[in-house]
Structures are given as structure tokens and as C-alpha cells.
Amino acid sequence: MTESTTLAASVHRNGLLSRLSAWFSQERVFRWIPFVMVEGMFILILIIPFALTIYISFLRWRANRPFEQAYLSGLRNYESVIADSGFWDSLGRTFYFAGAAVVFELIIGFFLALMVHQITRGRRFYITILLIPMMVVPVVAGYNFSMIYLDSGPLNQILAPGLNLFDINPRIRWLSNPIAAQWAIILADIWQWTSLTFLIFLSGFSALPPQLINAARVMGASRRQTFFWVELPLLKPAIVIAVVIRSMEALKMFDPVVLLTFGGPGTSTQTVAYYLWEQVWQFNKYSFGAAASIMLLIIFSVLIFFGIYLIGRQGKAIERGEA
Amino acid sequence: MAQIGLKEVVKKFGDFVAVNGVSLDVHDGEFLILVGPSGCGKTTTLNMISGLESPTSGEIIIGNRVVNDIEPGERGLGMVFQDLALFPHMTVFENIAFGLRVKKTLEPDIDRQVRAAAEAMHILPLLGKRPAQCSGGESQRVALARTIVNDPSVFLMDEPLSSLDAKLRVDMRTELKALHERLNATFVYVTHDQAEAMTMADRIVVMNGGLVEQIGGPLDIYDKPASRFVAGFFGTPTMNFLQGEIVAANGALTFQCEHIEHFLAENTPDSLAGKQVILGVRSEHVVVNSGGQQGQVKLIEPLGDVSLVFFESGGQEQLVAKVAPELRFSSGDQLTFGFQAAKCHLFDFDSGTRLN
């Protein structure tokens, strides 16, 4: 008798399973599965936190009190962000860091690409070497730089002979002098991300049609004329793309600050990303941080849309053959 | 003075030999065409004349000086490239003016010369446009105007018509030839299209595998191909080739293969008797409805002015005859055929060189 019950149960279970799998394998059901999974992920990790951030930005709440005591307080958080000089100072500093870093990354990356493009022998080797910094995990890069910048570290050792000539104390305190610390962070960013601009420019150089350069040569153009009249104008799209991509990334600069200076000395190396992190995770000012990040989102969005507009305009110009 | 000389020019890319000892002379004011299949070294040869490639060994002489180590821009050449190589970021005017700006010509002179060149090529209304806004034929004219404005004594052209459609290509051939007459300059032109070579050239250089196969006037090459390769390369449809043996019988030489026997012309040297050869005969020299050979029609291609009849003769390779369109055949018909003895070409079976 027991045998027949288990048999019946298994038939029942199998029936249910097969009915379920039959239901799933209908096309009208099945075609929703990938969609639901992707969209579900999207809602879970983007939409919900984003909605919560907006909600929290209108609350009066600090994480050292229970959430039940939080209450809506209108735009008060936004008012205090606008009134907060720390926010604006760090935002200004971010633009300063990003601007300086991106300018150097573009110039150095451009010249490296120009040189590597002309190498025929061992080109792969140089490309590999020059791309390594980009592949290094930012935390590792930051940690390495924290050692390079030690008072008795390798950077000062290398600089010492030169500095002695000018009677400058060779123990430059890279991370505790405000200006030196700012440039220490910019330098770390340049080291890591010049690889990317190099890569963009190298692909730009490789995409230059050789016939155009030959045509210029046959017409007697010098190397300089060919570069400024033919190659550089044709590289404009690559330049715009490099500027936009690097600027977007550099405005979010965070890792080198945490790893090298913790925003110090004082607040001299606080970027806006670091400032937000500190307000929220160190001072528990959740609702203030939420409001500040929403404002930052608006400011950066405007910049990014402008960047996308520039890339798009460049793309259309290429289609029209104007480049 | 714009004669060009190549002396035993060799170009190697690593282990690959692109040009293997080419010697030729281009006369002043000549329209010389380098022709051959892809990879035969014709473009490499042209690039060595222009200076874009430097020869591995040998000498290149323009005028009276050896130019091996002279920059392309200082050789006094104009070049039209296969894909035209117009600068996409410049207007047509700026494209044409490029060479003049390089030479630091004064602005009013640039304007005058560019307009003159544009007028000569009938592209005045295009001056403000970008190359991408021009049609294929217009771009072609812009590329030519950009070259003639610099007034070079030698024009190098690397398959400049390959991007045009068939009709326009035929029109441009006539125009290029007229341009050559007008400018009285030396033209060196590269193409893989034998019809282009035949119609435009004063002399043709046929290249194959990095070597020159034959140099000569268009009709010389057509009538007396120096090798089996040249014979097969020129003319449409391709020349008929039959493989067989030369037999001496009753004081006359005959060509014999499996099912075909053909009496050779009287001037055929007797020393060829007993040799394995390839007999080549053009489709227009195959006589149909007379002669002693039997064949069966497989396919007819009526072209209007003539018809091409493809037929088989007892399992041999397919043969083709060019016949008057009034002769109506249909597939499966039996026909008789023969070859015009004086128009048969004999090639060595192994080396492919001409024997008669």
C-alpha cells in the first residue's frame, strides 16, 4: 500500500513539474524570463536605492537615531547643502584636480601614442607596458603611491640630487604639505589613467587612412604640415571622446584620496566624492548626504549631457565626412 | 624632361619578393600602363617611382637623376590614388589648394590656380562642398584637379577608376586620354583591367609575379603575346588553349591532341616537331561551319553585335568561338570548326613562352 502511495505522490509531483515546465516553455511566458531578470536586477540595484535616496534627502534623520524618529522636513537638507562651504570647496577642488589631471593625461597620452604609432619593431611590447597602469586595481595603485611618497621614499631619493643643487631640502613631505598632497593625488591619477587616453589616441592614429598621408607626402608636405593639416584634424573625434570620457571619470575621483591622504592635510585634498563619503559614513549625516548627492547628480548630469552632445555632434560630423 | 627609368629594381617585404628585378623606360610624354593581376607588383612598382616605397635594390631615375633617396614631394610627381585620398575634413577648394599651400603660394595665386584647375575639370560649382558630398565621378575630377593644379611633369595613377561604375569608367577613360593629350605630360597608370590598358595606353607593361612579362603597344601585345600568361590575360573571352603535340607529317607540321588535328602555318619553325606545346587561338579566329573538326554546342551568349558559342569537341576542354549573330545555334547542335592557321599561337608547355 505504501508503495502505491509513493507512486501516486511521485506521479502527482511529476505531473506538477511537467505542467510547470510546459507552462514555462510556452513562448509567451518564456520570452519574459530574460526581460524580468534583467529588469529585476535593474530595479533592485538602481531604481530602489535611487528612490530611497530621494526620499531620504527630504527627511530629518541621522543614522545615530532610530529611523522611526525621522520626519519629513521639506527642502531643509538642500538648504544646508547650499549653505555648506565644505561642499562647494570640495566641488571646486574636484574640478581643479580633474582639470589638471585630464589636461596632463591628454597631452602625455597623445605624445605616447604618437611615438608608439611610429614604432614598427616591438610595438606590441610598448603597448602592453603602457597599458599596465590602467589594468592595476586602483587600491593597489594607491597603496603603491603611498609608499612612493614616503618622506624617505623612492620619489624623494630620485629627486634628491637635483634638489640639492638648488639647496632645497630633499625630504619633501608629499602627503602632509597641502599643495604637494594635492599634486601627489593628481600625479597618481595621471599615472593610472594616461593609459586610457594613450589607448584612445593610439586607435585614432591607427585609424588614419595611410593613403591620405601618402597623398600629402607626394604633394610635398613636410612632416609638420602633414601632422597639423591632415592628421590632427582627423584625430579630432578621438580627442573629444578622450576628453569627455576622462572628465566624467575624473570628477568621481575618490580612491587615491582615501588611500593617500584621507582628504588631508586639513581639507586640502577633499574631493566631492570623498566629502560625501565622509559626511555619510563618518558623521552619519545620511539625509544631508542624500541631498548633496542629488545636487551633485544634477550638476554632473548637465556636464555629461553636454559631453554626450559634443560626442554626438562629432559623430554626425564624421558621417557627413567633415570630422 | 620627364623620362623615367627603372634599373633592375627589386622590392622585398620581409621574405616576400613583391618586385623581382624590373627594368623599364618610360618615355617623355608617354601614356604607360602597368597591368597585371592582383599581387603582381604593379602598385609596388608605382609606389617606388613615387617614393612612397624605397627599392631594396636597383635604381630609379627621373629626368637625369637617381631619385632613390629623394623624398616623394621633391620628385616633381603628381599622384592619383586608388581610393582618391581626398582629405575629408577640407572643402574641395582646400583639397585642390593643398599642394599650393605646401609650396607657400600667395593667396591670390592660389585662388586663381585652383579656379583654373576646377574649370578644366568642370567642377567649379563643387568648390565649397566636402568630398563626402560629391558623387563618385565628381570626386574623381576633384582628385585629378588636385593633381593637375601642381603642374607635375609626371602623373602616377593607381587604379583611379576602380571605384566608379562601369558606364562612368568608360567615360572617364576617354577623358583621361584627352587630358593626357592636352597636358602633354608623362602618365604612368596602374590597372588590373586589360580593357582599360588596351584603350588608353601608348605602351603596356604586363606584369606577373613581380616580373615584367611583356612590354609593347596594345595591339602588339594582343596580336603577339609573349607568353601564355599574357595571351590569357588580354582579350575577352579568354583565349582558347589546347594542350598537345607537334607532329611532322608529309613535310608539314600539324598540331595534334586527343580529338583535334590542325595544320600549322607554313612559317612555323621545323625545329618544333615532336614538342609538347599549348596552342592558343582567340575566339574570333575560330572559324565555324567550315574546317574539319566536329563539335557540339553547349551554350550561346548573344551579345548583339556578335554571339559567343561555347562548344565541346569530343571531351576536350570547352572552346569558344565568336560568330556573326546571324548564325543561329542552339544548345546540343553539331557544328564543324577550324582555326585560322596564321592566327594560332604556340607556347612552350613547361615555360609558357612563345614558340612561333
mmCIF file of N, CA and C in Angstrom, chain B residues 3-86:
data_model
loop_
_atom_site.group_PDB
_atom_site.id
_atom_site.type_symbol
_atom_site.label_atom_id
_atom_site.label_comp_id
_atom_site.label_asym_id
_atom_site.label_seq_id
_atom_site.Cartn_x
_atom_site.Cartn_y
_atom_site.Cartn_z
ATOM 1 N N GLN B 3 61.469 61.700 -68.537
ATOM 2 C CA GLN B 3 61.511 60.266 -68.753
ATOM 3 C C GLN B 3 61.903 59.602 -67.438
ATOM 4 N N ILE B 4 61.395 58.385 -67.269
ATOM 5 C CA ILE B 4 61.616 57.655 -66.020
ATOM 6 C C ILE B 4 62.330 56.358 -66.382
ATOM 7 N N GLY B 5 63.302 55.981 -65.584
ATOM 8 C CA GLY B 5 63.983 54.720 -65.835
ATOM 9 C C GLY B 5 64.017 53.872 -64.577
ATOM 10 N N LEU B 6 63.757 52.586 -64.741
ATOM 11 C CA LEU B 6 63.898 51.648 -63.630
ATOM 12 C C LEU B 6 64.983 50.653 -64.032
ATOM 13 N N LYS B 7 65.959 50.474 -63.145
ATOM 14 C CA LYS B 7 67.046 49.549 -63.472
ATOM 15 C C LYS B 7 67.111 48.438 -62.436
ATOM 16 N N GLU B 8 66.757 47.238 -62.870
ATOM 17 C CA GLU B 8 66.848 46.048 -62.012
ATOM 18 C C GLU B 8 66.284 46.314 -60.618
ATOM 19 N N VAL B 9 65.089 46.863 -60.582
ATOM 20 C CA VAL B 9 64.517 47.246 -59.298
ATOM 21 C C VAL B 9 63.915 46.032 -58.590
ATOM 22 N N VAL B 10 64.305 45.859 -57.334
ATOM 23 C CA VAL B 10 63.801 44.752 -56.527
ATOM 24 C C VAL B 10 63.182 45.338 -55.271
ATOM 25 N N LYS B 11 62.016 44.821 -54.881
ATOM 26 C CA LYS B 11 61.435 45.230 -53.607
ATOM 27 C C LYS B 11 61.012 43.995 -52.840
ATOM 28 N N LYS B 12 61.550 43.887 -51.624
ATOM 29 C CA LYS B 12 61.182 42.763 -50.767
ATOM 30 C C LYS B 12 60.469 43.301 -49.534
ATOM 31 N N PHE B 13 59.416 42.609 -49.132
ATOM 32 C CA PHE B 13 58.785 42.881 -47.836
ATOM 33 C C PHE B 13 59.078 41.662 -46.976
ATOM 34 N N GLY B 14 60.072 41.754 -46.111
ATOM 35 C CA GLY B 14 60.499 40.575 -45.358
ATOM 36 C C GLY B 14 61.017 39.544 -46.340
ATOM 37 N N ASP B 15 60.409 38.346 -46.303
ATOM 38 C CA ASP B 15 60.843 37.297 -47.227
ATOM 39 C C ASP B 15 60.100 37.363 -48.552
ATOM 40 N N PHE B 16 59.028 38.123 -48.567
ATOM 41 C CA PHE B 16 58.192 38.164 -49.761
ATOM 42 C C PHE B 16 58.785 39.124 -50.796
ATOM 43 N N VAL B 17 58.994 38.609 -52.000
ATOM 44 C CA VAL B 17 59.534 39.451 -53.068
ATOM 45 C C VAL B 17 58.365 39.981 -53.889
ATOM 46 N N ALA B 18 58.104 41.287 -53.772
ATOM 47 C CA ALA B 18 56.968 41.875 -54.482
ATOM 48 C C ALA B 18 57.353 42.229 -55.910
ATOM 49 N N VAL B 19 58.553 42.774 -56.063
ATOM 50 C CA VAL B 19 59.027 43.147 -57.389
ATOM 51 C C VAL B 19 60.407 42.528 -57.550
ATOM 52 N N ASN B 20 60.582 41.741 -58.621
ATOM 53 C CA ASN B 20 61.774 40.909 -58.704
ATOM 54 C C ASN B 20 62.636 41.294 -59.914
ATOM 55 N N GLY B 21 63.273 42.456 -59.832
ATOM 56 C CA GLY B 21 64.185 42.838 -60.907
ATOM 57 C C GLY B 21 63.475 43.383 -62.129
ATOM 58 N N VAL B 22 62.819 44.533 -61.965
ATOM 59 C CA VAL B 22 62.095 45.130 -63.078
ATOM 60 C C VAL B 22 62.941 46.232 -63.698
ATOM 61 N N SER B 23 63.106 46.200 -65.019
ATOM 62 C CA SER B 23 63.787 47.273 -65.730
ATOM 63 C C SER B 23 62.845 47.782 -66.803
ATOM 64 N N LEU B 24 62.634 49.072 -66.843
ATOM 65 C CA LEU B 24 61.841 49.610 -67.943
ATOM 66 C C LEU B 24 62.102 51.099 -68.085
ATOM 67 N N ASP B 25 61.800 51.628 -69.265
ATOM 68 C CA ASP B 25 61.971 53.045 -69.538
ATOM 69 C C ASP B 25 60.628 53.638 -69.910
ATOM 70 N N VAL B 26 60.315 54.760 -69.295
ATOM 71 C CA VAL B 26 59.096 55.467 -69.664
ATOM 72 C C VAL B 26 59.541 56.707 -70.424
ATOM 73 N N HIS B 27 59.062 56.859 -71.657
ATOM 74 C CA HIS B 27 59.495 57.996 -72.471
ATOM 75 C C HIS B 27 58.754 59.258 -72.068
ATOM 76 N N ASP B 28 59.351 60.386 -72.391
ATOM 77 C CA ASP B 28 58.742 61.676 -72.092
ATOM 78 C C ASP B 28 57.405 61.793 -72.825
ATOM 79 N N GLY B 29 56.361 62.158 -72.077
ATOM 80 C CA GLY B 29 55.058 62.382 -72.696
ATOM 81 C C GLY B 29 54.285 61.118 -73.025
ATOM 82 N N GLU B 30 54.747 59.994 -72.528
ATOM 83 C CA GLU B 30 54.116 58.727 -72.860
ATOM 84 C C GLU B 30 52.992 58.380 -71.883
ATOM 85 N N PHE B 31 52.007 57.632 -72.385
ATOM 86 C CA PHE B 31 50.972 57.078 -71.503
ATOM 87 C C PHE B 31 51.296 55.601 -71.346
ATOM 88 N N LEU B 32 51.945 55.274 -70.222
ATOM 89 C CA LEU B 32 52.380 53.901 -69.993
ATOM 90 C C LEU B 32 51.465 53.258 -68.957
ATOM 91 N N ILE B 33 51.009 52.062 -69.246
ATOM 92 C CA ILE B 33 50.116 51.392 -68.301
ATOM 93 C C ILE B 33 50.757 50.105 -67.798
ATOM 94 N N LEU B 34 50.800 49.990 -66.469
ATOM 95 C CA LEU B 34 51.252 48.745 -65.843
ATOM 96 C C LEU B 34 50.011 47.919 -65.575
ATOM 97 N N VAL B 35 49.983 46.709 -66.092
ATOM 98 C CA VAL B 35 48.780 45.903 -65.919
ATOM 99 C C VAL B 35 49.180 44.508 -65.465
ATOM 100 N N GLY B 36 48.306 43.898 -64.703
ATOM 101 C CA GLY B 36 48.582 42.548 -64.218
ATOM 102 C C GLY B 36 47.561 42.185 -63.155
ATOM 103 N N PRO B 37 47.529 40.918 -62.759
ATOM 104 C CA PRO B 37 46.560 40.503 -61.743
ATOM 105 C C PRO B 37 46.954 41.044 -60.367
ATOM 106 N N SER B 38 46.064 40.913 -59.394
ATOM 107 C CA SER B 38 46.360 41.384 -58.041
ATOM 108 C C SER B 38 47.632 40.724 -57.533
ATOM 109 N N GLY B 39 48.456 41.507 -56.858
ATOM 110 C CA GLY B 39 49.659 40.946 -56.252
ATOM 111 C C GLY B 39 50.794 40.728 -57.222
ATOM 112 N N CYS B 40 50.726 41.330 -58.419
ATOM 113 C CA CYS B 40 51.795 41.103 -59.393
ATOM 114 C C CYS B 40 52.925 42.107 -59.211
ATOM 115 N N GLY B 41 52.758 43.076 -58.323
ATOM 116 C CA GLY B 41 53.828 44.029 -58.051
ATOM 117 C C GLY B 41 53.682 45.352 -58.780
ATOM 118 N N LYS B 42 52.545 45.552 -59.453
ATOM 119 C CA LYS B 42 52.415 46.778 -60.254
ATOM 120 C C LYS B 42 52.261 48.018 -59.367
ATOM 121 N N THR B 43 51.463 47.898 -58.304
ATOM 122 C CA THR B 43 51.296 49.050 -57.416
ATOM 123 C C THR B 43 52.593 49.335 -56.662
ATOM 124 N N THR B 44 53.290 48.270 -56.253
ATOM 125 C CA THR B 44 54.573 48.460 -55.574
ATOM 126 C C THR B 44 55.554 49.190 -56.494
ATOM 127 N N THR B 45 55.558 48.805 -57.773
ATOM 128 C CA THR B 45 56.436 49.481 -58.732
ATOM 129 C C THR B 45 56.089 50.968 -58.809
ATOM 130 N N LEU B 46 54.798 51.251 -58.894
ATOM 131 C CA LEU B 46 54.360 52.650 -58.963
ATOM 132 C C LEU B 46 54.764 53.403 -57.698
ATOM 133 N N ASN B 47 54.575 52.745 -56.535
ATOM 134 C CA ASN B 47 54.924 53.393 -55.270
ATOM 135 C C ASN B 47 56.417 53.667 -55.171
ATOM 136 N N MET B 48 57.220 52.833 -55.827
ATOM 137 C CA MET B 48 58.665 53.087 -55.795
ATOM 138 C C MET B 48 59.006 54.277 -56.689
ATOM 139 N N ILE B 49 58.278 54.427 -57.794
ATOM 140 C CA ILE B 49 58.515 55.608 -58.640
ATOM 141 C C ILE B 49 58.112 56.863 -57.864
ATOM 142 N N SER B 50 56.980 56.773 -57.131
ATOM 143 C CA SER B 50 56.510 57.947 -56.397
ATOM 144 C C SER B 50 57.377 58.228 -55.178
ATOM 145 N N GLY B 51 58.073 57.219 -54.681
ATOM 146 C CA GLY B 51 58.904 57.414 -53.494
ATOM 147 C C GLY B 51 58.217 57.009 -52.204
ATOM 148 N N LEU B 52 56.989 56.493 -52.294
ATOM 149 C CA LEU B 52 56.298 56.053 -51.080
ATOM 150 C C LEU B 52 56.900 54.751 -50.558
ATOM 151 N N GLU B 53 57.510 53.980 -51.463
ATOM 152 C CA GLU B 53 58.276 52.802 -51.048
ATOM 153 C C GLU B 53 59.690 53.004 -51.590
ATOM 154 N N SER B 54 60.686 52.517 -50.844
ATOM 155 C CA SER B 54 62.019 52.616 -51.435
ATOM 156 C C SER B 54 62.472 51.223 -51.852
ATOM 157 N N PRO B 55 63.132 51.116 -53.003
ATOM 158 C CA PRO B 55 63.508 49.805 -53.521
ATOM 159 C C PRO B 55 64.560 49.131 -52.654
ATOM 160 N N THR B 56 64.504 47.805 -52.566
ATOM 161 C CA THR B 56 65.508 47.048 -51.826
ATOM 162 C C THR B 56 66.837 47.104 -52.566
ATOM 163 N N SER B 57 66.777 47.003 -53.900
ATOM 164 C CA SER B 57 67.976 47.226 -54.693
ATOM 165 C C SER B 57 67.554 47.733 -56.057
ATOM 166 N N GLY B 58 68.516 48.229 -56.821
ATOM 167 C CA GLY B 58 68.195 48.789 -58.129
ATOM 168 C C GLY B 58 68.102 50.304 -58.071
ATOM 169 N N GLU B 59 67.946 50.908 -59.252
ATOM 170 C CA GLU B 59 67.934 52.369 -59.335
ATOM 171 C C GLU B 59 66.653 52.862 -59.975
ATOM 172 N N ILE B 60 66.184 54.001 -59.478
ATOM 173 C CA ILE B 60 65.052 54.662 -60.109
ATOM 174 C C ILE B 60 65.527 56.032 -60.557
ATOM 175 N N ILE B 61 65.322 56.326 -61.827
ATOM 176 C CA ILE B 61 65.844 57.561 -62.403
ATOM 177 C C ILE B 61 64.683 58.375 -62.957
ATOM 178 N N ILE B 62 64.586 59.624 -62.505
ATOM 179 C CA ILE B 62 63.583 60.520 -63.087
ATOM 180 C C ILE B 62 64.356 61.687 -63.690
ATOM 181 N N GLY B 63 64.052 62.023 -64.952
ATOM 182 C CA GLY B 63 64.856 63.022 -65.648
ATOM 183 C C GLY B 63 66.236 62.424 -65.824
ATOM 184 N N ASN B 64 67.239 63.079 -65.208
ATOM 185 C CA ASN B 64 68.581 62.510 -65.324
ATOM 186 C C ASN B 64 69.167 62.132 -63.973
ATOM 187 N N ARG B 65 68.340 62.236 -62.915
ATOM 188 C CA ARG B 65 68.951 61.982 -61.617
ATOM 189 C C ARG B 65 68.357 60.733 -60.952
ATOM 190 N N VAL B 66 69.205 60.060 -60.212
ATOM 191 C CA VAL B 66 68.759 58.897 -59.453
ATOM 192 C C VAL B 66 67.987 59.420 -58.241
ATOM 193 N N VAL B 67 66.758 58.956 -58.067
ATOM 194 C CA VAL B 67 65.913 59.538 -57.029
ATOM 195 C C VAL B 67 65.690 58.592 -55.850
ATOM 196 N N ASN B 68 66.451 57.514 -55.780
ATOM 197 C CA ASN B 68 66.231 56.528 -54.710
ATOM 198 C C ASN B 68 66.085 57.159 -53.330
ATOM 199 N N ASP B 69 66.915 58.170 -53.045
ATOM 200 C CA ASP B 69 66.904 58.746 -51.696
ATOM 201 C C ASP B 69 66.223 60.110 -51.650
ATOM 202 N N ILE B 70 65.418 60.413 -52.655
ATOM 203 C CA ILE B 70 64.753 61.716 -52.673
ATOM 204 C C ILE B 70 63.308 61.552 -52.207
ATOM 205 N N GLU B 71 62.876 62.474 -51.338
ATOM 206 C CA GLU B 71 61.528 62.443 -50.777
ATOM 207 C C GLU B 71 60.474 62.509 -51.892
ATOM 208 N N PRO B 72 59.301 61.861 -51.673
ATOM 209 C CA PRO B 72 58.266 61.861 -52.711
ATOM 210 C C PRO B 72 57.924 63.279 -53.181
ATOM 211 N N GLY B 73 57.846 64.218 -52.221
ATOM 212 C CA GLY B 73 57.411 65.566 -52.564
ATOM 213 C C GLY B 73 58.406 66.316 -53.427
ATOM 214 N N GLU B 74 59.644 65.841 -53.472
ATOM 215 C CA GLU B 74 60.669 66.562 -54.227
ATOM 216 C C GLU B 74 60.944 65.939 -55.589
ATOM 217 N N ARG B 75 60.110 64.976 -55.989
ATOM 218 C CA ARG B 75 60.358 64.305 -57.264
ATOM 219 C C ARG B 75 59.588 64.936 -58.417
ATOM 220 N N GLY B 76 58.757 65.936 -58.109
ATOM 221 C CA GLY B 76 58.004 66.612 -59.165
ATOM 222 C C GLY B 76 56.936 65.741 -59.794
ATOM 223 N N LEU B 77 56.280 64.907 -58.956
ATOM 224 C CA LEU B 77 55.264 63.995 -59.470
ATOM 225 C C LEU B 77 53.894 64.398 -58.944
ATOM 226 N N GLY B 78 52.876 63.978 -59.669
ATOM 227 C CA GLY B 78 51.521 64.076 -59.150
ATOM 228 C C GLY B 78 50.967 62.679 -59.096
ATOM 229 N N MET B 79 50.153 62.408 -58.062
ATOM 230 C CA MET B 79 49.660 61.037 -57.944
ATOM 231 C C MET B 79 48.169 61.028 -57.660
ATOM 232 N N VAL B 80 47.457 60.144 -58.333
ATOM 233 C CA VAL B 80 46.043 59.924 -58.041
ATOM 234 C C VAL B 80 45.936 58.518 -57.470
ATOM 235 N N PHE B 81 45.311 58.425 -56.283
ATOM 236 C CA PHE B 81 45.298 57.144 -55.577
ATOM 237 C C PHE B 81 44.053 56.342 -55.895
ATOM 238 N N GLN B 82 44.158 55.069 -55.562
ATOM 239 C CA GLN B 82 43.059 54.145 -55.830
ATOM 240 C C GLN B 82 41.749 54.603 -55.179
ATOM 241 N N ASP B 83 41.821 54.962 -53.894
ATOM 242 C CA ASP B 83 40.605 55.438 -53.241
ATOM 243 C C ASP B 83 40.545 56.967 -53.255
ATOM 244 N N LEU B 84 41.292 57.566 -54.132
ATOM 245 C CA LEU B 84 41.343 59.007 -54.392
ATOM 246 C C LEU B 84 42.039 59.812 -53.299
ATOM 247 N N ALA B 85 41.885 59.364 -52.022
ATOM 248 C CA ALA B 85 42.585 60.006 -50.917
ATOM 249 C C ALA B 85 42.327 61.508 -50.850
ATOM 250 N N LEU B 86 41.056 61.893 -51.005
ATOM 251 C CA LEU B 86 40.708 63.299 -50.780
ATOM 252 C C LEU B 86 40.637 63.519 -49.273
#
